[in-house]
Coordinates of N, CA and C in Angstrom, one line a residue:
M344 N 62.8 43.2 -14.2 CA 62.4 42.0 -15.0 C 61.8 42.4 -16.3
N345 N 62.1 41.7 -17.4 CA 61.4 42.0 -18.6 C 59.9 41.7 -18.5
T346 N 59.1 42.5 -19.1 CA 57.7 42.4 -18.9 C 57.0 41.4 -19.9
E347 N 57.7 41.1 -21.0 CA 57.1 40.2 -22.0 C 58.2 39.2 -22.5
M348 N 57.8 38.0 -22.6 CA 58.7 36.9 -23.2 C 57.9 35.9 -23.9
K349 N 58.3 35.7 -25.2 CA 57.6 34.6 -26.0 C 58.4 33.3 -25.7
A350 N 57.6 32.3 -25.6 CA 58.2 30.9 -25.3 C 57.7 29.9 -26.3
I351 N 58.5 28.8 -26.4 CA 58.2 27.6 -27.2 C 58.4 26.4 -26.3
V352 N 57.5 25.5 -26.3 CA 57.6 24.2 -25.6 C 57.9 23.1 -26.6
V353 N 59.0 22.3 -26.2 CA 59.4 21.2 -27.1 C 59.3 19.9 -26.3
D354 N 58.3 19.1 -26.7 CA 58.2 17.8 -26.0 C 57.3 16.9 -26.9
D355 N 57.7 15.6 -27.0 CA 56.9 14.8 -27.9 C 55.8 14.0 -27.2
H356 N 55.6 14.3 -25.9 CA 54.5 13.8 -25.1 C 53.4 14.8 -25.0
P357 N 52.3 14.7 -25.7 CA 51.3 15.8 -25.7 C 50.8 16.2 -24.4
L358 N 50.5 15.3 -23.4 CA 50.0 15.7 -22.1 C 51.1 16.6 -21.4
I359 N 52.3 16.1 -21.4 CA 53.4 16.9 -20.8 C 53.6 18.3 -21.4
A360 N 53.5 18.3 -22.7 CA 53.7 19.5 -23.5 C 52.5 20.5 -23.1
M361 N 51.3 20.0 -23.0 CA 50.2 20.9 -22.7 C 50.3 21.4 -21.2
A362 N 50.7 20.5 -20.3 CA 50.9 20.9 -18.9 C 51.9 21.9 -18.8
T363 N 53.0 21.8 -19.5 CA 54.1 22.8 -19.5 C 53.6 24.1 -20.0
K364 N 52.9 24.1 -21.1 CA 52.4 25.3 -21.7 C 51.5 26.0 -20.6
S365 N 50.6 25.2 -19.9 CA 49.7 25.8 -18.9 C 50.5 26.5 -17.8
I366 N 51.6 25.8 -17.3 CA 52.4 26.3 -16.3 C 53.1 27.6 -16.7
L367 N 53.6 27.7 -17.9 CA 54.3 28.9 -18.4 C 53.3 30.0 -18.5
E368 N 52.1 29.7 -19.0 CA 51.1 30.8 -19.3 C 50.6 31.4 -18.0
Q369 N 50.8 30.8 -16.8 CA 50.4 31.4 -15.6 C 51.4 32.4 -15.1
I370 N 52.5 32.5 -15.8 CA 53.6 33.5 -15.4 C 53.2 34.8 -16.2
Q371 N 53.1 35.9 -15.4 CA 52.8 37.2 -16.0 C 53.9 37.6 -17.1
G372 N 53.4 37.9 -18.3 CA 54.4 38.3 -19.3 C 54.8 37.3 -20.2
V373 N 54.5 36.0 -19.9 CA 54.9 34.9 -20.8 C 53.8 34.5 -21.8
S374 N 54.1 34.4 -23.0 CA 53.2 33.9 -24.0 C 53.8 32.7 -24.8
V375 N 53.1 31.6 -24.7 CA 53.6 30.4 -25.4 C 53.1 30.5 -26.9
M376 N 54.1 30.5 -27.8 CA 53.8 30.7 -29.2 C 53.5 29.4 -29.9
G377 N 53.9 28.3 -29.4 CA 53.7 27.0 -30.0 C 54.3 25.9 -29.3
I378 N 54.0 24.6 -29.7 CA 54.5 23.4 -29.2 C 55.1 22.6 -30.3
A379 N 56.4 22.1 -30.1 CA 57.0 21.3 -31.1 C 57.2 19.9 -30.5
K380 N 57.2 18.9 -31.4 CA 57.3 17.5 -31.0 C 58.7 17.0 -31.3
T381 N 59.5 17.7 -32.2 CA 60.8 17.2 -32.6 C 61.8 18.4 -32.6
G382 N 63.1 18.0 -32.7 CA 64.1 19.1 -32.8 C 63.9 19.9 -34.1
T383 N 63.5 19.2 -35.2 CA 63.3 19.9 -36.4 C 62.1 20.9 -36.3
E384 N 61.0 20.5 -35.7 CA 59.9 21.4 -35.5 C 60.3 22.6 -34.6
C385 N 61.1 22.3 -33.6 CA 61.5 23.3 -32.7 C 62.3 24.4 -33.5
L386 N 63.2 24.0 -34.3 CA 64.0 25.0 -35.1 C 63.1 25.8 -36.0
E387 N 62.1 25.2 -36.6 CA 61.2 25.9 -37.4 C 60.4 27.0 -36.7
L388 N 59.9 26.6 -35.4 CA 59.2 27.6 -34.6 C 60.1 28.7 -34.1
V389 N 61.4 28.4 -33.9 CA 62.3 29.4 -33.5 C 62.5 30.4 -34.6
E390 N 62.7 29.9 -35.8 CA 62.8 30.8 -37.0 C 61.6 31.7 -37.1
Q391 N 60.4 31.1 -36.9 CA 59.2 31.8 -37.1 C 58.9 32.9 -36.1
H392 N 59.1 32.5 -34.8 CA 58.7 33.4 -33.7 C 59.8 34.1 -33.0
K393 N 61.1 33.7 -33.1 CA 62.2 34.3 -32.4 C 61.8 34.5 -30.9
P394 N 61.6 33.4 -30.2 CA 61.2 33.4 -28.8 C 62.3 33.9 -27.9
G395 N 62.0 34.2 -26.7 CA 63.0 34.5 -25.7 C 63.4 33.3 -24.9
L396 N 62.5 32.3 -24.9 CA 62.7 31.1 -24.1 C 62.2 29.8 -24.9
V397 N 63.0 28.8 -24.8 CA 62.7 27.5 -25.3 C 62.7 26.5 -24.2
M398 N 61.6 25.9 -23.8 CA 61.6 24.8 -22.8 C 61.8 23.5 -23.6
L399 N 62.9 22.9 -23.5 CA 63.3 21.8 -24.4 C 63.5 20.4 -23.7
D400 N 62.7 19.5 -24.1 CA 62.9 18.1 -23.6 C 64.3 17.6 -24.1
Y401 N 65.0 16.8 -23.3 CA 66.3 16.4 -23.8 C 66.2 15.3 -24.8
H402 N 65.3 14.3 -24.6 CA 65.3 13.2 -25.5 C 64.1 13.3 -26.5
L403 N 64.4 13.7 -27.7 CA 63.4 13.9 -28.7 C 63.4 12.7 -29.8
P404 N 62.4 12.5 -30.5 CA 62.4 11.4 -31.5 C 63.5 11.5 -32.5
D405 N 63.9 12.7 -32.9 CA 64.8 12.8 -34.0 C 66.2 13.2 -33.6
Q406 N 66.4 13.7 -32.4 CA 67.8 14.1 -32.0 C 67.8 14.4 -30.5
F407 N 69.0 14.5 -29.9 CA 69.1 14.9 -28.5 C 69.1 16.4 -28.3
G408 N 68.7 16.8 -27.1 CA 68.5 18.2 -26.8 C 69.8 19.0 -27.0
S409 N 70.9 18.3 -26.8 CA 72.2 19.1 -26.9 C 72.4 19.5 -28.3
G410 N 72.0 18.7 -29.3 CA 72.2 19.1 -30.7 C 71.3 20.3 -31.0
V411 N 70.1 20.3 -30.5 CA 69.1 21.4 -30.7 C 69.6 22.7 -30.1
V412 N 70.2 22.6 -28.9 CA 70.7 23.7 -28.2 C 71.8 24.3 -29.1
K413 N 72.7 23.5 -29.5 CA 73.8 24.0 -30.4 C 73.4 24.7 -31.6
Q414 N 72.3 24.2 -32.2 CA 71.8 24.9 -33.4 C 71.1 26.2 -33.1
I415 N 70.4 26.2 -32.0 CA 69.7 27.4 -31.6 C 70.7 28.5 -31.3
K416 N 71.7 28.1 -30.5 CA 72.7 29.1 -30.0 C 73.6 29.6 -31.2
M417 N 73.8 28.8 -32.2 CA 74.6 29.3 -33.3 C 73.8 30.4 -34.1
R418 N 72.5 30.2 -34.2 CA 71.7 31.2 -34.9 C 71.2 32.4 -34.1
Y419 N 70.8 32.1 -32.8 CA 70.3 33.1 -32.0 C 70.9 32.9 -30.6
P420 N 72.1 33.5 -30.3 CA 72.7 33.3 -29.0 C 72.0 33.9 -27.8
G421 N 71.1 34.8 -28.1 CA 70.4 35.5 -27.0 C 69.1 34.7 -26.5
I422 N 68.7 33.7 -27.2 CA 67.6 32.9 -26.8 C 67.9 32.0 -25.6
H423 N 67.1 32.1 -24.6 CA 67.3 31.2 -23.4 C 66.7 29.8 -23.6
V424 N 67.5 28.8 -23.4 CA 67.1 27.4 -23.5 C 67.1 26.8 -22.2
V425 N 66.0 26.2 -21.7 CA 66.0 25.4 -20.5 C 65.8 23.9 -20.9
I426 N 66.7 23.1 -20.4 CA 66.5 21.6 -20.6 C 65.5 21.2 -19.5
F427 N 64.4 20.7 -20.0 CA 63.3 20.2 -19.1 C 63.1 18.8 -19.4
T428 N 63.6 17.9 -18.5 CA 63.8 16.5 -18.8 C 63.3 15.6 -17.7
G429 N 62.9 14.4 -18.2 CA 62.5 13.3 -17.3 C 63.6 12.3 -17.1
I430 N 64.8 12.5 -17.7 CA 65.9 11.5 -17.5 C 67.0 12.2 -16.8
D431 N 67.9 11.4 -16.2 CA 69.0 11.9 -15.5 C 70.1 12.3 -16.5
V432 N 70.4 13.6 -16.4 CA 71.4 14.2 -17.3 C 72.6 14.7 -16.5
A433 N 72.8 14.0 -15.3 CA 73.9 14.5 -14.4 C 75.2 14.4 -15.1
D434 N 75.5 13.4 -15.9 CA 76.8 13.3 -16.5 C 77.0 14.4 -17.6
M435 N 76.0 15.1 -18.0 CA 76.1 16.0 -19.1 C 75.9 17.5 -18.6
Y436 N 75.8 17.7 -17.3 CA 75.6 19.1 -16.8 C 76.5 20.1 -17.4
N437 N 77.8 19.8 -17.2 CA 78.9 20.7 -17.7 C 78.8 21.0 -19.2
H438 N 78.6 19.9 -19.9 CA 78.5 20.1 -21.4 C 77.4 20.9 -21.8
L439 N 76.2 20.7 -21.2 CA 75.0 21.5 -21.5 C 75.2 22.9 -21.2
I440 N 75.8 23.2 -20.0 CA 76.0 24.6 -19.6 C 77.0 25.3 -20.5
E441 N 78.0 24.5 -20.9 CA 79.0 25.1 -21.9 C 78.4 25.4 -23.2
L442 N 77.4 24.6 -23.6 CA 76.7 24.9 -24.9 C 75.8 26.1 -24.8
G443 N 75.5 26.6 -23.5 CA 74.8 27.8 -23.4 C 73.4 27.7 -22.8
V444 N 73.0 26.6 -22.3 CA 71.7 26.5 -21.7 C 71.6 27.5 -20.5
S445 N 70.4 28.0 -20.3 CA 70.1 28.9 -19.2 C 69.6 28.2 -17.9
G446 N 69.3 26.9 -18.1 CA 68.8 26.2 -16.9 C 68.6 24.7 -17.2
I447 N 68.6 23.9 -16.2 CA 68.3 22.5 -16.3 C 67.3 22.1 -15.2
I448 N 66.2 21.6 -15.5 CA 65.2 21.3 -14.5 C 64.5 20.0 -14.8
S449 N 64.1 19.3 -13.7 CA 63.4 18.0 -13.9 C 61.9 18.2 -14.1
K450 N 61.4 17.3 -14.9 CA 59.9 17.3 -15.1 C 59.1 17.0 -13.8
E451 N 59.9 16.4 -12.8 CA 59.2 16.1 -11.6 C 59.1 17.3 -10.6
S452 N 59.7 18.5 -11.1 CA 59.7 19.7 -10.2 C 58.3 20.2 -10.1
S453 N 58.0 20.9 -9.0 CA 56.7 21.4 -8.8 C 56.4 22.6 -9.7
E454 N 55.2 23.0 -9.9 CA 54.8 24.1 -10.7 C 55.6 25.4 -10.3
S455 N 55.6 25.6 -8.9 CA 56.2 26.8 -8.4 C 57.7 26.9 -8.7
V456 N 58.4 25.7 -8.6 CA 59.8 25.7 -8.9 C 60.1 26.0 -10.4
I457 N 59.3 25.4 -11.3 CA 59.4 25.7 -12.7 C 59.2 27.2 -13.0
Q458 N 58.1 27.7 -12.4 CA 57.8 29.1 -12.6 C 58.9 30.1 -12.0
N459 N 59.4 29.7 -10.9 CA 60.5 30.5 -10.3 C 61.7 30.5 -11.2
M460 N 62.0 29.4 -11.8 CA 63.2 29.3 -12.7 C 63.0 30.3 -13.9
V461 N 61.8 30.2 -14.5 CA 61.5 31.1 -15.6 C 61.5 32.5 -15.2
R462 N 61.0 32.9 -14.1 CA 61.1 34.3 -13.6 C 62.5 34.7 -13.4
C463 N 63.4 33.8 -12.9 CA 64.8 34.1 -12.8 C 65.4 34.4 -14.1
I464 N 65.1 33.6 -15.1 CA 65.6 33.7 -16.5 C 65.1 35.0 -17.1
M465 N 63.9 35.4 -16.8 CA 63.4 36.7 -17.4 C 64.1 37.9 -16.8
D466 N 64.8 37.6 -15.6 CA 65.6 38.6 -14.9 C 67.1 38.4 -15.2
N467 N 67.4 37.6 -16.3 CA 68.7 37.3 -16.7 C 69.6 36.7 -15.6
C468 N 68.9 35.8 -14.8 CA 69.6 35.0 -13.8 C 69.2 33.6 -14.1
T469 N 69.7 32.7 -13.2 CA 69.2 31.3 -13.4 C 69.1 30.7 -12.0
M470 N 68.6 29.4 -12.0 CA 68.4 28.7 -10.7 C 68.8 27.3 -10.9
L471 N 69.7 26.8 -10.1 CA 70.2 25.4 -10.2 C 69.9 24.6 -8.9
P472 N 69.5 23.3 -9.1 CA 69.4 22.5 -7.9 C 70.7 22.4 -7.2
L473 N 70.7 22.3 -5.8 CA 71.9 22.3 -5.1 C 72.9 21.1 -5.5
P474 N 72.4 19.9 -5.7 CA 73.3 18.8 -6.2 C 74.0 19.2 -7.4
L475 N 73.3 19.8 -8.4 CA 74.0 20.2 -9.6 C 75.0 21.3 -9.3
Y476 N 74.7 22.3 -8.5 CA 75.6 23.4 -8.2 C 76.9 22.8 -7.6
R477 N 76.7 21.9 -6.6 CA 77.9 21.3 -5.9 C 78.8 20.5 -6.8
N478 N 78.2 19.9 -7.8 CA 79.0 19.0 -8.7 C 79.5 19.7 -9.9
M479 N 79.2 21.0 -10.1 CA 79.7 21.7 -11.3 C 81.2 21.9 -11.2
R480 N 81.9 21.8 -12.3 CA 83.3 21.9 -12.3 C 83.8 22.7 -13.5
L481 N 83.0 23.7 -13.9 CA 83.3 24.5 -15.1 C 84.7 25.1 -15.1
M482 N 85.1 25.5 -13.9 CA 86.4 26.3 -13.9 C 87.6 25.4 -14.0
T483 N 87.4 24.1 -13.6 CA 88.5 23.2 -13.6 C 88.5 22.1 -14.6
S484 N 87.3 21.9 -15.2 CA 87.2 20.8 -16.2 C 88.0 21.0 -17.4
T485 N 88.6 20.0 -18.0 CA 89.3 20.0 -19.2 C 88.7 19.0 -20.1
P486 N 88.5 19.2 -21.4 CA 87.9 18.2 -22.3 C 88.8 17.0 -22.4
L487 N 88.2 15.9 -22.4 CA 89.0 14.6 -22.6 C 89.3 14.5 -24.1
P488 N 90.5 13.9 -24.4 CA 90.8 13.6 -25.8 C 89.8 12.7 -26.4
D489 N 89.6 12.8 -27.8 CA 88.6 11.9 -28.4 C 89.2 10.5 -28.4
A490 N 88.2 9.5 -28.1 CA 88.6 8.1 -28.1 C 88.8 7.7 -29.6
A491 N 89.7 6.8 -29.8 CA 90.0 6.3 -31.2 C 89.0 5.3 -31.6
L492 N 88.0 5.7 -32.4 CA 87.0 4.8 -32.9 C 87.3 4.3 -34.3
T493 N 87.0 3.1 -34.6 CA 87.3 2.6 -35.9 C 86.2 3.1 -36.9
K494 N 86.4 2.9 -38.1 CA 85.4 3.3 -39.1 C 84.0 2.6 -38.9
D495 N 84.1 1.3 -38.6 CA 82.8 0.6 -38.3 C 82.1 1.1 -37.0
E496 N 82.9 1.4 -36.0 CA 82.4 1.9 -34.8 C 81.7 3.3 -35.0
V497 N 82.3 4.1 -35.8 CA 81.8 5.5 -36.1 C 80.5 5.3 -36.8
R498 N 80.4 4.3 -37.8 CA 79.2 4.1 -38.5 C 78.1 3.6 -37.6
I499 N 78.4 2.7 -36.7 CA 77.4 2.2 -35.7 C 76.9 3.4 -34.9
M500 N 77.8 4.2 -34.4 CA 77.3 5.4 -33.6 C 76.5 6.3 -34.4
S501 N 76.8 6.5 -35.7 CA 76.0 7.4 -36.5 C 74.6 6.9 -36.7
M502 N 74.5 5.5 -36.9 CA 73.2 4.9 -37.0 C 72.4 5.0 -35.7
L503 N 73.1 4.9 -34.6 CA 72.4 5.1 -33.3 C 71.8 6.5 -33.2
M504 N 72.6 7.5 -33.6 CA 72.2 8.9 -33.6 C 70.9 9.1 -34.3
R505 N 70.7 8.3 -35.4 CA 69.5 8.4 -36.2 C 68.3 7.5 -35.7
G506 N 68.6 6.9 -34.5 CA 67.5 6.1 -33.9 C 67.4 4.7 -34.3
A507 N 68.4 4.1 -35.0 CA 68.4 2.7 -35.5 C 68.4 1.8 -34.3
T508 N 67.7 0.7 -34.4 CA 67.8 -0.4 -33.4 C 69.0 -1.3 -33.6
H509 N 69.3 -2.1 -32.6 CA 70.4 -3.1 -32.8 C 70.2 -4.0 -34.0
E510 N 68.9 -4.4 -34.2 CA 68.6 -5.3 -35.3 C 68.8 -4.6 -36.6
Q511 N 68.4 -3.4 -36.7 CA 68.5 -2.6 -37.9 C 70.0 -2.4 -38.3
I512 N 70.8 -2.1 -37.3 CA 72.2 -2.0 -37.5 C 72.8 -3.3 -38.0
A513 N 72.4 -4.4 -37.4 CA 73.0 -5.7 -37.8 C 72.7 -6.0 -39.3
Q514 N 71.4 -5.7 -39.7 CA 71.1 -5.9 -41.1 C 71.8 -5.0 -42.0
E515 N 72.1 -3.7 -41.6 CA 72.7 -2.8 -42.4 C 74.2 -3.1 -42.7
I516 N 74.9 -3.6 -41.6 CA 76.3 -3.9 -41.8 C 76.6 -5.4 -41.9
Y517 N 75.5 -6.2 -42.1 CA 75.7 -7.6 -42.4 C 76.4 -8.4 -41.3
V518 N 76.0 -8.2 -40.0 CA 76.5 -9.0 -38.9 C 75.4 -9.4 -38.1
S519 N 75.6 -10.2 -37.1 CA 74.6 -10.6 -36.1 C 74.3 -9.6 -35.1
K520 N 73.2 -9.6 -34.5 CA 72.8 -8.7 -33.4 C 73.8 -8.8 -32.3
R521 N 74.3 -10.0 -32.0 CA 75.3 -10.2 -30.9 C 76.6 -9.5 -31.3
S522 N 77.0 -9.5 -32.6 CA 78.2 -8.8 -33.0 C 78.0 -7.3 -32.7
V523 N 76.8 -6.8 -33.0 CA 76.5 -5.3 -32.7 C 76.6 -5.1 -31.2
D524 N 76.1 -6.0 -30.4 CA 76.2 -5.8 -28.9 C 77.7 -5.7 -28.5
N525 N 78.5 -6.6 -29.1 CA 79.9 -6.6 -28.8 C 80.6 -5.3 -29.3
Y526 N 80.3 -4.9 -30.5 CA 80.8 -3.6 -30.9 C 80.5 -2.5 -29.9
L527 N 79.2 -2.5 -29.4 CA 78.8 -1.4 -28.5 C 79.6 -1.5 -27.2
K528 N 79.8 -2.7 -26.7 CA 80.6 -2.9 -25.5 C 82.0 -2.3 -25.6
K529 N 82.6 -2.5 -26.8 CA 83.9 -1.9 -27.0 C 83.9 -0.4 -27.1
I530 N 82.8 0.1 -27.8 CA 82.7 1.5 -27.9 C 82.5 2.2 -26.5
Y531 N 81.6 1.5 -25.7 CA 81.4 2.1 -24.3 C 82.7 2.1 -23.5
E532 N 83.5 1.1 -23.7 CA 84.8 1.0 -23.0 C 85.7 2.1 -23.5
K533 N 85.8 2.4 -24.8 CA 86.6 3.4 -25.3 C 86.2 4.8 -24.9
L534 N 84.9 5.0 -24.8 CA 84.3 6.3 -24.4 C 84.3 6.5 -22.9
G535 N 84.5 5.4 -22.2 CA 84.4 5.5 -20.7 C 83.0 5.7 -20.2
V536 N 82.0 5.1 -20.8 CA 80.6 5.3 -20.4 C 80.0 3.9 -20.1
K537 N 78.8 4.0 -19.6 CA 78.1 2.8 -19.2 C 76.7 2.6 -19.9
S538 N 76.3 3.6 -20.6 CA 74.9 3.6 -21.2 C 74.9 4.1 -22.6
R539 N 73.8 3.8 -23.3 CA 73.7 4.3 -24.7 C 73.6 5.8 -24.7
V540 N 72.8 6.4 -23.7 CA 72.6 7.9 -23.7 C 74.0 8.5 -23.5
Q541 N 74.8 8.0 -22.5 CA 76.1 8.6 -22.3 C 77.0 8.5 -23.5
A542 N 76.9 7.3 -24.2 CA 77.8 7.1 -25.3 C 77.4 8.1 -26.5
L543 N 76.1 8.3 -26.7 CA 75.7 9.2 -27.7 C 76.1 10.6 -27.4
E544 N 76.0 11.0 -26.1 CA 76.4 12.3 -25.7 C 77.9 12.6 -25.9
K545 N 78.7 11.6 -25.6 CA 80.2 11.7 -25.8 C 80.5 11.8 -27.3
F546 N 79.7 11.0 -28.1 CA 79.9 11.0 -29.6 C 79.6 12.4 -30.1
V547 N 78.5 13.0 -29.6 CA 78.1 14.3 -30.1 C 79.3 15.3 -29.9
Q548 N 80.0 15.1 -28.8 CA 81.1 16.1 -28.4 C 82.4 15.8 -29.2
S549 N 82.4 14.7 -29.9 CA 83.7 14.2 -30.5 C 83.9 14.8 -31.9
K550 N 85.1 14.6 -32.4 CA 85.5 15.1 -33.7 C 84.7 14.3 -34.8
Y551 N 84.4 13.0 -34.4 CA 83.7 12.2 -35.4 C 82.3 12.7 -35.8
Y552 N 81.6 13.3 -34.8 CA 80.3 13.8 -35.0 C 80.4 15.1 -35.9
N553 N 81.4 15.9 -35.6 CA 81.6 17.1 -36.4 C 82.0 16.8 -37.8
E554 N 82.8 15.8 -38.0 CA 83.1 15.3 -39.4 C 81.9 14.8 -40.1
M555 N 81.0 14.1 -39.3 CA 79.8 13.6 -39.9 C 78.9 14.7 -40.3
D556 N 78.8 15.8 -39.5 CA 78.0 16.9 -39.9 C 78.5 17.6 -41.2
R557 N 79.8 17.7 -41.3 CA 80.3 18.3 -42.5 C 80.1 17.5 -43.7
S558 N 80.2 16.2 -43.6 CA 80.1 15.3 -44.7 C 78.7 15.2 -45.2
E559 N 77.7 15.5 -44.3 CA 76.3 15.5 -44.7 C 75.8 16.9 -45.1
A560 N 76.6 17.9 -44.9 CA 76.1 19.3 -45.2 C 75.9 19.4 -46.7

């Protein structure tokens, strides 16, 4: 096992962040270098400290955890990222693992479970909950083709990515809130999802998100 590992905690809830920091610092060899509240702050701390481990909340104020993982792994593929979340990410297990996360764990897990996972990672292993392990299909899964979204639908999804409310979207594109709701129902049907989180995750994986990234670069 490696004797020393620098870590960063990323969570916008101060009490949870401090509790996570305390749990990690009880592990021999782990030093928490800082706490970030957003994806942007996380990337800044990663650049500054070059940690071995990032404990990353999935739902951040400025972006989703998957986008942060992608950016970290592009710059520093050797950094371990653990998705530490209070929401159900079951539909995104495969995608997150394909992005390169070293573990996925619930915030409801006990201190000992969290610490055991980190110790496994320090030993270049991982630990997965049995339901996750049984549902994994990395070897057989094939990516679905991108759904055909209209220009307006892509614009709406892009605004959702930035945290816009339905009311704000309606004002921006000069339609009623009900029209925005109808747009989203059609988008959900096209993407084969049932929730906003699932839709945004599918959008992040699509060609439209990559094209949006390039246009804003």
